[in-house]
Short mmCIF file of C-alpha atoms in Angstrom, two decimals:
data_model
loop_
_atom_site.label_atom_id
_atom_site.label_comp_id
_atom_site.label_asym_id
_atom_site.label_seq_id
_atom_site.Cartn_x
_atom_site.Cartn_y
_atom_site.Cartn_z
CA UNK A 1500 94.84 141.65 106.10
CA UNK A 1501 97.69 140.52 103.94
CA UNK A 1502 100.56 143.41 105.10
CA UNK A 1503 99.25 142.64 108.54
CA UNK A 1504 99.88 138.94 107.81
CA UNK A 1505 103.15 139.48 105.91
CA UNK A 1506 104.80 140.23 109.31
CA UNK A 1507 103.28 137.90 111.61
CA UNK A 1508 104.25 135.10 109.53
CA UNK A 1509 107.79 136.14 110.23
CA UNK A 1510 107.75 136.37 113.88
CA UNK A 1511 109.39 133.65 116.68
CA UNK A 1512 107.09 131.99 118.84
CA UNK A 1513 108.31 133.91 121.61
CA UNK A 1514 106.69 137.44 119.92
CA UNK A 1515 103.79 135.69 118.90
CA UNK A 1516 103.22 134.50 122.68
CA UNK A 1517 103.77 138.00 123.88
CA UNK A 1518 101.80 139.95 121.44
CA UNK A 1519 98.98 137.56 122.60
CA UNK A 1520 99.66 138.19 125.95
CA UNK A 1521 99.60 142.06 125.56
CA UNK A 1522 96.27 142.32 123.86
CA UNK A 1523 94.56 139.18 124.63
CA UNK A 1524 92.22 141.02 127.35
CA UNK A 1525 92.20 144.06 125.26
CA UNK A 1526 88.80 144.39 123.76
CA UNK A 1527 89.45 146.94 121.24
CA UNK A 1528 89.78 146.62 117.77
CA UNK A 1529 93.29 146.59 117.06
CA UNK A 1530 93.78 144.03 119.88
CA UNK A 1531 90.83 141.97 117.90
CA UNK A 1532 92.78 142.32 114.94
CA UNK A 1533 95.76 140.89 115.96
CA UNK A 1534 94.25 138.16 117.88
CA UNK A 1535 92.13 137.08 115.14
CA UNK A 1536 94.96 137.41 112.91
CA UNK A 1537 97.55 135.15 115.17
CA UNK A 1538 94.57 132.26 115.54
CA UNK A 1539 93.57 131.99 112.15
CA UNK A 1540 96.03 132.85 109.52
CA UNK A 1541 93.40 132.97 106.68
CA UNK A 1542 90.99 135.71 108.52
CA UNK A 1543 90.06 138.08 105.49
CA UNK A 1544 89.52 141.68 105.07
CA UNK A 1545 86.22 141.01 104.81
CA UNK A 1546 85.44 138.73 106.77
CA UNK A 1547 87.00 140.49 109.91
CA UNK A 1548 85.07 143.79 109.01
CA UNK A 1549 81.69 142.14 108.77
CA UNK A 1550 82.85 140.16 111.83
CA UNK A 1551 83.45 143.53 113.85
CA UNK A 1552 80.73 145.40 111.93
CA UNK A 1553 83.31 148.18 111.59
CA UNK A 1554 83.97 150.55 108.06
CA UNK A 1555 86.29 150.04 105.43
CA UNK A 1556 88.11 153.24 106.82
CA UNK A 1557 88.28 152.16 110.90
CA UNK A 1558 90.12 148.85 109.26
CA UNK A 1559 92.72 150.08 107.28
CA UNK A 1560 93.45 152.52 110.34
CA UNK A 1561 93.26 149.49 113.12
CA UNK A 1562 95.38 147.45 110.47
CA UNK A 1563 97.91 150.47 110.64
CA UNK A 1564 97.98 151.01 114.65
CA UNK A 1565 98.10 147.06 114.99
CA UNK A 1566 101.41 146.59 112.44
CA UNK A 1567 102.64 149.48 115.16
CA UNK A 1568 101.88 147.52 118.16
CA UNK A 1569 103.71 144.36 116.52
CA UNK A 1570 106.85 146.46 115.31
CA UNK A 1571 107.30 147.69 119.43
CA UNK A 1572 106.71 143.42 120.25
CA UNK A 1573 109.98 143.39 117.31
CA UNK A 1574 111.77 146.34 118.64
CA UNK A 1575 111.57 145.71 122.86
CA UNK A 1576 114.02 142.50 121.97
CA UNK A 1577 116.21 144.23 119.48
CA UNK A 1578 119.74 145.15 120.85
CA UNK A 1579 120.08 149.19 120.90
CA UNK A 1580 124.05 149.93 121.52
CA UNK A 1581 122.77 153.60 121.75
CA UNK A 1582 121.03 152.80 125.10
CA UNK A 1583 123.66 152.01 126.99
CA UNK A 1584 125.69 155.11 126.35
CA UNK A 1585 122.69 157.58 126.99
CA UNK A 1586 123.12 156.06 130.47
CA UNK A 1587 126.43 158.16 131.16
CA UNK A 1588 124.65 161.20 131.00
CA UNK A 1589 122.21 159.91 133.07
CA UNK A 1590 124.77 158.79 135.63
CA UNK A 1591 126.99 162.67 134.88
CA UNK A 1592 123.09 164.28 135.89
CA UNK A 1593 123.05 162.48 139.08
CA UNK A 1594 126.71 163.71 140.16
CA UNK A 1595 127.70 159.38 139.61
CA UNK A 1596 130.87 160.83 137.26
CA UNK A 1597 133.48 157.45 138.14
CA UNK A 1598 130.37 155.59 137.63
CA UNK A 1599 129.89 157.45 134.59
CA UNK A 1600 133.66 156.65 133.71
CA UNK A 1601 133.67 152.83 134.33
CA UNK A 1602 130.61 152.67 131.83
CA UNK A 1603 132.47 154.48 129.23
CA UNK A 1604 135.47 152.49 129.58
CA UNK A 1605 133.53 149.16 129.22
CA UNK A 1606 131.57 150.30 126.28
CA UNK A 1607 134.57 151.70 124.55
CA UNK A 1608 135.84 148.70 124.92
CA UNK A 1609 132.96 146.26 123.87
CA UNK A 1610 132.26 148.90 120.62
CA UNK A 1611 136.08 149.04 119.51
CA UNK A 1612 136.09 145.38 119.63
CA UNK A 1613 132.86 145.28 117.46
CA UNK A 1614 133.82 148.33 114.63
CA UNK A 1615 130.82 149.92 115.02
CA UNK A 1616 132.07 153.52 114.33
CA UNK A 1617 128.77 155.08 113.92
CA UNK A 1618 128.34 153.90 117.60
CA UNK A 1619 131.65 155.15 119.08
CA UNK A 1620 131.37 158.58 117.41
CA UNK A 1621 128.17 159.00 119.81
CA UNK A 1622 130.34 157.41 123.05
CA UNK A 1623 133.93 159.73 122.29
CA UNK A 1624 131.43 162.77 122.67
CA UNK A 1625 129.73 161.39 125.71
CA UNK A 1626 133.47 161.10 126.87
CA UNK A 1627 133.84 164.34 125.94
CA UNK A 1628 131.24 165.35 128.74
CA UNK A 1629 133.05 163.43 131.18
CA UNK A 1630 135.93 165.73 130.31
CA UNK A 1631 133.78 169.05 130.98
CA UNK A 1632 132.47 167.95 134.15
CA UNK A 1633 135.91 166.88 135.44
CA UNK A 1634 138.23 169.08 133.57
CA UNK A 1635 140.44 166.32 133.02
CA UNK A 1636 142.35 168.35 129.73
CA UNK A 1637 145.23 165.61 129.45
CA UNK A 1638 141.98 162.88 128.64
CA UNK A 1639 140.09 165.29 126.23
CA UNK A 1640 143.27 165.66 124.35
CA UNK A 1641 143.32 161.73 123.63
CA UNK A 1642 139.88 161.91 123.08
CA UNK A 1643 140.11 164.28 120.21
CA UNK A 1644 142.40 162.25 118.66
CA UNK A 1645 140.41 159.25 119.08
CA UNK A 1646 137.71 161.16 117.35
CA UNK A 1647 139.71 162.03 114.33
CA UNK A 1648 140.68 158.58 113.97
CA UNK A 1649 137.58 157.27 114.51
CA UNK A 1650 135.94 159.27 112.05
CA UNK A 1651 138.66 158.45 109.25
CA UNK A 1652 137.42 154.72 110.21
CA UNK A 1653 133.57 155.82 110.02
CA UNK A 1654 133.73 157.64 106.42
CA UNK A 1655 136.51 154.64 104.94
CA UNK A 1656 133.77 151.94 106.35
CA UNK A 1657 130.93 153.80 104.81
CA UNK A 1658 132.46 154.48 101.50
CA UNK A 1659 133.69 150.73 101.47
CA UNK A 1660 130.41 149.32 102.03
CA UNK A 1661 128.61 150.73 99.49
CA UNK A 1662 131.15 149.74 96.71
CA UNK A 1663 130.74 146.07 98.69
CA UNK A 1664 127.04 146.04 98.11
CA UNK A 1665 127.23 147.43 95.02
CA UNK A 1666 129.27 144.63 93.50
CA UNK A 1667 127.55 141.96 95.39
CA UNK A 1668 124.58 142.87 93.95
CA UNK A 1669 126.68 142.77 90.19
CA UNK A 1670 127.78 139.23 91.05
CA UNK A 1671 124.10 138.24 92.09
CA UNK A 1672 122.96 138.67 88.50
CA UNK A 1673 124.11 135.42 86.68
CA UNK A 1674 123.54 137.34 83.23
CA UNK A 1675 125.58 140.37 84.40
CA UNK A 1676 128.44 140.93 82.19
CA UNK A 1677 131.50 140.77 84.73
CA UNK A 1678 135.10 141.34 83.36
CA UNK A 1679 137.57 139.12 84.06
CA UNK A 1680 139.66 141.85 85.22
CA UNK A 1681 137.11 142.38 87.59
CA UNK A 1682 138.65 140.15 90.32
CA UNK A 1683 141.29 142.49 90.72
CA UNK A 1684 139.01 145.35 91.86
CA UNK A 1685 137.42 142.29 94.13
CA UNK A 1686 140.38 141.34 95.86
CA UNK A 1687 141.71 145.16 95.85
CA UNK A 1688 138.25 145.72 97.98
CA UNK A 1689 139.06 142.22 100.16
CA UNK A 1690 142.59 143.77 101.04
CA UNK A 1691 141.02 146.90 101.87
CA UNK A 1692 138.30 145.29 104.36
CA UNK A 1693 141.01 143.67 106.05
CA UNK A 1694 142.99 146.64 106.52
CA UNK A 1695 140.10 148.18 108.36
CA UNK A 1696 139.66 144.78 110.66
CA UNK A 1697 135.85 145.25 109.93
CA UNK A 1698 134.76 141.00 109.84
CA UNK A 1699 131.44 142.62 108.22
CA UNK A 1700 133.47 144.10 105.37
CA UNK A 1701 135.78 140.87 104.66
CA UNK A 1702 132.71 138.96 104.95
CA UNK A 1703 130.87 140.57 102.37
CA UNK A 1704 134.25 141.06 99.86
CA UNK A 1705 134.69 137.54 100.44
CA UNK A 1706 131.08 136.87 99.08
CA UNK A 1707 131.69 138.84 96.34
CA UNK A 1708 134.70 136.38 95.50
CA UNK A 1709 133.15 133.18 96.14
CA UNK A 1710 129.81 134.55 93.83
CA UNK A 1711 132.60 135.24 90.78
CA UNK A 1712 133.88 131.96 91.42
CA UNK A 1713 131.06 129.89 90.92
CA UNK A 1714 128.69 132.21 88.96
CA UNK A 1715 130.70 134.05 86.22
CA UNK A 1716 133.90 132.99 85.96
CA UNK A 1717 133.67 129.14 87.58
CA UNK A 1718 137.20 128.07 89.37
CA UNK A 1719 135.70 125.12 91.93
CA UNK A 1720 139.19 125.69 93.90
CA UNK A 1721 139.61 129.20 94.28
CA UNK A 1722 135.90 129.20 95.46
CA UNK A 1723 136.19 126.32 98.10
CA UNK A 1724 139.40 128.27 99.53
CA UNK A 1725 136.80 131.37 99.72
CA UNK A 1726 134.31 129.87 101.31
CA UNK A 1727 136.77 127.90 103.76
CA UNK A 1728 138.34 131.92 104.47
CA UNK A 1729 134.17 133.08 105.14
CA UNK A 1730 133.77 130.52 107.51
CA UNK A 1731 137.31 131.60 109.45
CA UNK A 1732 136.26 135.18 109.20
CA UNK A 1733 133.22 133.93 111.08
CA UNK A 1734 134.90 131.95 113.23
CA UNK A 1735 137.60 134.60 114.09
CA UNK A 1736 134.91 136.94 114.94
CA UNK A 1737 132.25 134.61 116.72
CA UNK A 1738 131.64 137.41 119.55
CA UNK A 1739 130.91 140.31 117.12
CA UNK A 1740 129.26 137.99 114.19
CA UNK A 1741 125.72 137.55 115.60
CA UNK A 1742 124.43 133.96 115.20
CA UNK A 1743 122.11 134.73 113.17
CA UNK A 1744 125.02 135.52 110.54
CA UNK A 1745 127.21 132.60 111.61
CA UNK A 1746 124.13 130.03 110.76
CA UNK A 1747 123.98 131.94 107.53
CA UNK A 1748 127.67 131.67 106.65
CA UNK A 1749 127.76 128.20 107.83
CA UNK A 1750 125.04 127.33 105.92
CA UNK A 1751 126.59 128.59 102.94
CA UNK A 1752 129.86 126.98 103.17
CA UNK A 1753 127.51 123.95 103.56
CA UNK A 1754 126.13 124.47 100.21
CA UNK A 1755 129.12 124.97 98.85
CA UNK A 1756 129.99 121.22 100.14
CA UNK A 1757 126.71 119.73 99.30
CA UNK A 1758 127.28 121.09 95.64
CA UNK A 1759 130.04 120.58 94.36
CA UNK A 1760 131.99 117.30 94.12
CA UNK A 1761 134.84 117.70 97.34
CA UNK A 1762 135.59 115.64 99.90
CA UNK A 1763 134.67 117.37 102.69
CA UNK A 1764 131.45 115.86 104.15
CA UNK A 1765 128.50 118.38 105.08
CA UNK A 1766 126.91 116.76 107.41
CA UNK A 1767 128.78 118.35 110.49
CA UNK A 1768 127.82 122.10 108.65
CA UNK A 1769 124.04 120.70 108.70
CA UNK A 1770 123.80 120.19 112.15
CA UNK A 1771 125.65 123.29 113.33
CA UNK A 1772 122.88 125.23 110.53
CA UNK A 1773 119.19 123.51 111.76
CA UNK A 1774 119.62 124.62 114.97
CA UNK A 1775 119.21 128.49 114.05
CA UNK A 1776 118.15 128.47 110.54
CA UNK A 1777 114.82 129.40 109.75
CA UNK A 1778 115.14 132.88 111.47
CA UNK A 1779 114.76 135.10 108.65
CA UNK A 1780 111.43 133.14 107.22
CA UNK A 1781 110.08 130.09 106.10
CA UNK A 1782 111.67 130.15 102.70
CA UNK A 1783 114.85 129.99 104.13
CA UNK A 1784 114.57 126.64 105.80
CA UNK A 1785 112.69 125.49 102.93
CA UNK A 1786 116.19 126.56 100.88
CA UNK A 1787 118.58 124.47 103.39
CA UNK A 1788 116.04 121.30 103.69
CA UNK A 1789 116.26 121.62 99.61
CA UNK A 1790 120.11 121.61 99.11
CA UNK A 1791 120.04 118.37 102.12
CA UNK A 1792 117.57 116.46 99.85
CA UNK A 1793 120.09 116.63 96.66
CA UNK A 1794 123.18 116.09 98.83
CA UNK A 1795 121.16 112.60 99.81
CA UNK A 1796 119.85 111.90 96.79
CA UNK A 1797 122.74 111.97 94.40
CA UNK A 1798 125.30 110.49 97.09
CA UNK A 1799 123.44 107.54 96.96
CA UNK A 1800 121.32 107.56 100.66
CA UNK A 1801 117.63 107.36 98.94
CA UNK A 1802 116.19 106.78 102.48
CA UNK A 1803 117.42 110.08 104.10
CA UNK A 1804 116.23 112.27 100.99
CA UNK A 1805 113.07 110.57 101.57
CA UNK A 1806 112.89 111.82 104.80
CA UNK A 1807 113.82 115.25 104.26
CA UNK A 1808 111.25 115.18 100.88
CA UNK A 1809 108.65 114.51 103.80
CA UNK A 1810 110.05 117.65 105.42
CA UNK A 1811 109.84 119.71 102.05
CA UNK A 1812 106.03 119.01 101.54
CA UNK A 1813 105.24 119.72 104.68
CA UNK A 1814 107.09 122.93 104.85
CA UNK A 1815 105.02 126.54 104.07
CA UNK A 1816 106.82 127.87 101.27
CA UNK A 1817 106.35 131.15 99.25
CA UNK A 1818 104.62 130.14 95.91
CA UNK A 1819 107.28 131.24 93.62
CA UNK A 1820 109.42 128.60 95.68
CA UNK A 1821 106.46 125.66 95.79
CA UNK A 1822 107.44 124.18 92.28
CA UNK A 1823 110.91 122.99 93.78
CA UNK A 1824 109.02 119.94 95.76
CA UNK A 1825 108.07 118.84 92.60
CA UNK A 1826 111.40 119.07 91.37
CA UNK A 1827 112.36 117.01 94.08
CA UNK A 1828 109.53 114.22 93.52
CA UNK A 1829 110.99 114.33 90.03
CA UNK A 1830 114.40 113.24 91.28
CA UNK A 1831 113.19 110.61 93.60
CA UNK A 1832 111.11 109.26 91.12
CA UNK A 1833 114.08 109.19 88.41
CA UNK A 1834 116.02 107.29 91.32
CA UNK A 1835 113.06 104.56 91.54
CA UNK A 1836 112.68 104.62 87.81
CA UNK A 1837 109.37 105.77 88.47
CA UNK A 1838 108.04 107.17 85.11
CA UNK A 1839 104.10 107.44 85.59
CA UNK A 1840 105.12 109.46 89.22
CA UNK A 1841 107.59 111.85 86.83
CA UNK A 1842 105.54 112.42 84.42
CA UNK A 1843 103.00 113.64 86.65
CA UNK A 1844 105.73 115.70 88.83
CA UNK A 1845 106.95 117.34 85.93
CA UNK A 1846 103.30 118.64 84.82
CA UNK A 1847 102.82 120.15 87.65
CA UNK A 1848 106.46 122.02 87.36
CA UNK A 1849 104.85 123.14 83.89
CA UNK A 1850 101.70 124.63 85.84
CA UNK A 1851 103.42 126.73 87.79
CA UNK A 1852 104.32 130.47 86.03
CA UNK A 1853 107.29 130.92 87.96
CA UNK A 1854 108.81 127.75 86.26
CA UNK A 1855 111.01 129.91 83.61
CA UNK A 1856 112.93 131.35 86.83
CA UNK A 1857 114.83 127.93 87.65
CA UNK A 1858 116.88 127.30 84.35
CA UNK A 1859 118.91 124.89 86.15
CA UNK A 1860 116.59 122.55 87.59
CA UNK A 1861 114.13 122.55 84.18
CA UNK A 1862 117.48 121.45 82.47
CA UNK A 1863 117.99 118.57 85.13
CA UNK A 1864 114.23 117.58 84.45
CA UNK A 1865 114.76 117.86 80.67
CA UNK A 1866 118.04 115.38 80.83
CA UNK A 1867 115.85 113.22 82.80
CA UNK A 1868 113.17 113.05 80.25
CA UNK A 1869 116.02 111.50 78.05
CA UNK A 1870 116.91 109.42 80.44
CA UNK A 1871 113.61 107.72 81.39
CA UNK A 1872 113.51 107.77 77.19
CA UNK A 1873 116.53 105.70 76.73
CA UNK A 1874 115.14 103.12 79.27
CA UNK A 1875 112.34 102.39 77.51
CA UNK A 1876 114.50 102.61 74.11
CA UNK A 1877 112.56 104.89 72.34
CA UNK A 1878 115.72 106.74 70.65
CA UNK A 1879 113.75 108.61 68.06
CA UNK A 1880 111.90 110.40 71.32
CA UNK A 1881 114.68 111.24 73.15
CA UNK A 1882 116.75 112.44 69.93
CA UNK A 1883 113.91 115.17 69.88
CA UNK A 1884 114.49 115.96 73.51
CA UNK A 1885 118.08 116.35 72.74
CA UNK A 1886 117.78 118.79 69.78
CA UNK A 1887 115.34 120.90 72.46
CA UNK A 1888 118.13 120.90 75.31
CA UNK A 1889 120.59 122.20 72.80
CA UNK A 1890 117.92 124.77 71.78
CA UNK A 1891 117.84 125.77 76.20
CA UNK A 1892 121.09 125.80 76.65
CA UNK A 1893 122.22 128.43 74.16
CA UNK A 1894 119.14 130.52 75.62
CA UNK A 1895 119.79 129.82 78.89
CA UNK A 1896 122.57 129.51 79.99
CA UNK A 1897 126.38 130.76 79.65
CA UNK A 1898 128.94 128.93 79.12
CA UNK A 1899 129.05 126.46 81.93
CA UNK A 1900 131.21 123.14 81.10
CA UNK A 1901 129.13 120.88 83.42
CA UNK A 1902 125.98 121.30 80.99
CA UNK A 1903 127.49 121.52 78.24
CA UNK A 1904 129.24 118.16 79.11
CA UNK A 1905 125.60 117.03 79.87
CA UNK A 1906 124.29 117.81 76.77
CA UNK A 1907 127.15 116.55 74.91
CA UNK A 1908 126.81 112.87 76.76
CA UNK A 1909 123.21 112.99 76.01
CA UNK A 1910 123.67 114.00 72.05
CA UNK A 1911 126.78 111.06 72.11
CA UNK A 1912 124.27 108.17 73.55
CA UNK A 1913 121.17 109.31 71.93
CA UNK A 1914 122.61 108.88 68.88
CA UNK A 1915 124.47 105.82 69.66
CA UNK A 1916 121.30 104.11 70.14
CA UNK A 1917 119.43 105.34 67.03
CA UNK A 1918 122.28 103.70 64.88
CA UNK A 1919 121.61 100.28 67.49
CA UNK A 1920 125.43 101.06 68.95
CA UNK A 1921 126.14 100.54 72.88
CA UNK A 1922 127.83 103.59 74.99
CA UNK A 1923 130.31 100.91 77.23
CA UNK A 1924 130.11 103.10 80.35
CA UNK A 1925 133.67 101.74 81.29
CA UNK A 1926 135.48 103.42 78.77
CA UNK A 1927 138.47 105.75 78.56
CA UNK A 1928 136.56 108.39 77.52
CA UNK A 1929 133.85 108.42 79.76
CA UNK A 1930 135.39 108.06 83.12
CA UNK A 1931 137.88 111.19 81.67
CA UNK A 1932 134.71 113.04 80.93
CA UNK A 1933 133.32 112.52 83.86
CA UNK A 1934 136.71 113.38 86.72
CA UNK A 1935 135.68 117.00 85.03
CA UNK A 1936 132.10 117.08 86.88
CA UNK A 1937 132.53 119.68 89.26
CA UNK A 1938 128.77 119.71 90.42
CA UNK A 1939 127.44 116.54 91.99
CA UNK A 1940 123.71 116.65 90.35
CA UNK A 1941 125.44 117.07 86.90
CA UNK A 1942 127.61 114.12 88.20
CA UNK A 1943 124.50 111.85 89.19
CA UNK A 1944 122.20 112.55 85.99
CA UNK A 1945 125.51 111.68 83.78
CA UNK A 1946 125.62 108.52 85.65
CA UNK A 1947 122.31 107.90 85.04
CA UNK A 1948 122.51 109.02 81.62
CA UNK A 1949 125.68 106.41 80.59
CA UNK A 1950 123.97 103.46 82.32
CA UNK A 1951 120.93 104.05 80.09
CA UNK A 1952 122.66 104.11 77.38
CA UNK A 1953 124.41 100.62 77.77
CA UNK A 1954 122.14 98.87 78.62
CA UNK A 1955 121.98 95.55 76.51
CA UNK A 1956 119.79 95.60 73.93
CA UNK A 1957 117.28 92.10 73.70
#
């Protein structure tokens, strides 16, 4: 049942209540299947076979047919810009040719407006029909030419576009070895995207930027003036951007804000992003309810990352994705000081296989296993700890000057306290050290980490 379940996990209330609708009355066995399936999410294989007293064989075939009968639920509310243009020649049959012409005229119109060259190849040779049936020769003449240009557009787009995804998918991988020269050929492919007007194209040159920015070659700036431009783009192009991609886009600039340490406030960005997010799965609300918990947590409002905590545990979430609620319990209970709730927390981070795929956060739970060690003043414990970060960062990570500054703090006030010294959190040095925090989490354990350290000894 799982494939079957895979996709019906995925679909908006709205499909669910029409697919139930459509085969509700049906008594056959694909109709079964999908009814079963929609009331009780954990129907098995073989349950639903002994259930129907039906063969191995008839289910994998119903489980077949009924994914069909879903995908045509998927596909009747999917916009088809094809549609609309096989309705000239339906209108040129019928003798309707100005009617015929009007639709072509707003359709070339709506499709120019959008880019979609694929599209307007099919429409110029619909026009072309026109032509025949009218003998207008002075039209088919600018039609040609529209064709030639259009299909200069078409082949520049497609060629573009796969360099585009190509290097996005470069950038993705943090261990990717990206040139610094690289940027060149980034911004040579951003100049090119806007040259073709194709918000798509700048979108996703832009994301290549902003990825390079904060991935591989970190410059906070450049990639807040990125994301700022993504979120124009978007803006620019709200009628052609579907809102499904403007939530995204959004959402990402809010990320970007809740972060990194900047002044602009997300909040505005969050509200604009929970009223469509969630369309492409679960997982993905799960992601934005994540990065609203930190935001709360290290700006100092405990109650409101309480709240969305709540949210996160009560949220489905794919299991290589559960682990992060106990990364968030962890936090929380650093932030109450807590140690019996993060010790337990962090075991259960342990547990999970996936762990080794979140470098970031185990380094944020290993700096806080200092921390709650420094509290309790047992400096011998936490100078192991430390030699074991140092150990995780050089196989982990890259250079990255927020954890190595991390690291370096915790070394510095570790040590202080095994030779009985006091870290004075007001110092020179420290409030230096820590203007160069670019990442607010890094910001808030360092915090943490310096106020542990001084605190008077009895």
């Amino acid at each position: 049942m799982q494939s079957l379940r895979d996709i019906l996990e995925r679909l908006t209330p709205d499909e669910r209540g029409k697919l139930h609708e459509i085969h509700f009355e049906r008594n056959t066995v694909v109709s079964r299947m999908i009814i079963e399936s929609l009331d009780n999410p954990l129907l098995t294989q073989e349950e639903f076979i002994e259930g129907d007293g039906i063969t191995p064989g008839t289910f994998n075939k119903s489980q077949s047919l009924a994914i069909d009968a879903v995908y045509e639920v998927i596909s009747s509310a999917l916009r088809n810009p094809y549609d609309p243009i096989m309705l000239i020649r339906g209108l040129l049959f019928r003798g309707l040719v100005k009617e015929a012409r009007r639709q072509y005229n707003t359709l070339e119109k709506e499709y120019s407006r959008q880019g979609i060259y694929s599209v307007l190849d099919t429409l110029y040779h619909e026009g072309v029909r026109i032509c025949y049936q009218t003998g207008d020769l002075k039209w088919l003449a600018v039609l040609v030419e529209k064709i030639t240009i259009n299909a200069t557009r078409l082949a520049e787009y497609t060629k573009l576009d796969g360099l585009l995804i190509l290097q996005m998918m470069k950038l993705e991988k943090k261990a990717a070895d990206i040139s610094p020269s690289a940027v060149k050929d980034m911004n040579d492919l951003y100049e090119r995207a806007v040259a073709l007007r194709h918000p798509v194209l700048v979108q996703n040159a832009l994301y290549s930027l902003y990825s390079y920015y904060t991935q591989h070659d970190f410059n906070m700036e450049q990639a807040h003036v990125v994301a700022r431009l993504m979120l124009e783009n978007a803006e620019q192009y709200r009628d052609t951007i579907d809102i499904y991609t403007r939530t995204l886009i959004n959402n990402n600039y809010a990320h970007f804000l809740s972060t990194y340490v900047v002044a602009e406030d997300p909040e505005p960005y969050y509200r604009i992003v929970e009223k469509n997010i969630g369309m492409g799965g679960g997982l993905e609300l799960f992601d934005f309810n994540f990065q609203r918990f930190n935001y709360y947590l290290v700006t100092g409002d405990h109650a409101r990352s309480e709240a969305v905590h709540a949210k996160l545990r009560e949220s489905q979430q794919e299991n290589r994705f559960a682990l992060l609620t106990h990364v968030a319990a962890a936090w929380l209970a650093l932030d109450e000081n807590d140690h019996a709730w993060f010790t337990a927390e962090i075991g259960r981070f342990y547990e999970t296989p996936e762990y080794s795929d979140f470098p970031e956060h185990e380094f944020a739970l290993r700096v806080m296993e200092i921390i709650f060690a420094l509290r309790r003043r047992d400096y011998d414990y936490a100078a192991g700890k430390v030699d074991a970060l140092r150990k995780f960062h050089v196989r982990k990570f890259r250079p990255a000057q927020d954890y190595r500054l991390l690291l370096n703090a915790a070394q510095r006030v570790v040590y202080a306290g095994l030779q009985g010294k006091n870290i004075a959190t007001g110092s020179r040095g420290g409030r230096d050290e820590a203007t160069n925090i670019a990442l607010r989490s890094v910001g808030f354990l360092y915090s943490r980490l310096m106020a542990a350290g001084s605190r008077e000894r009895g």
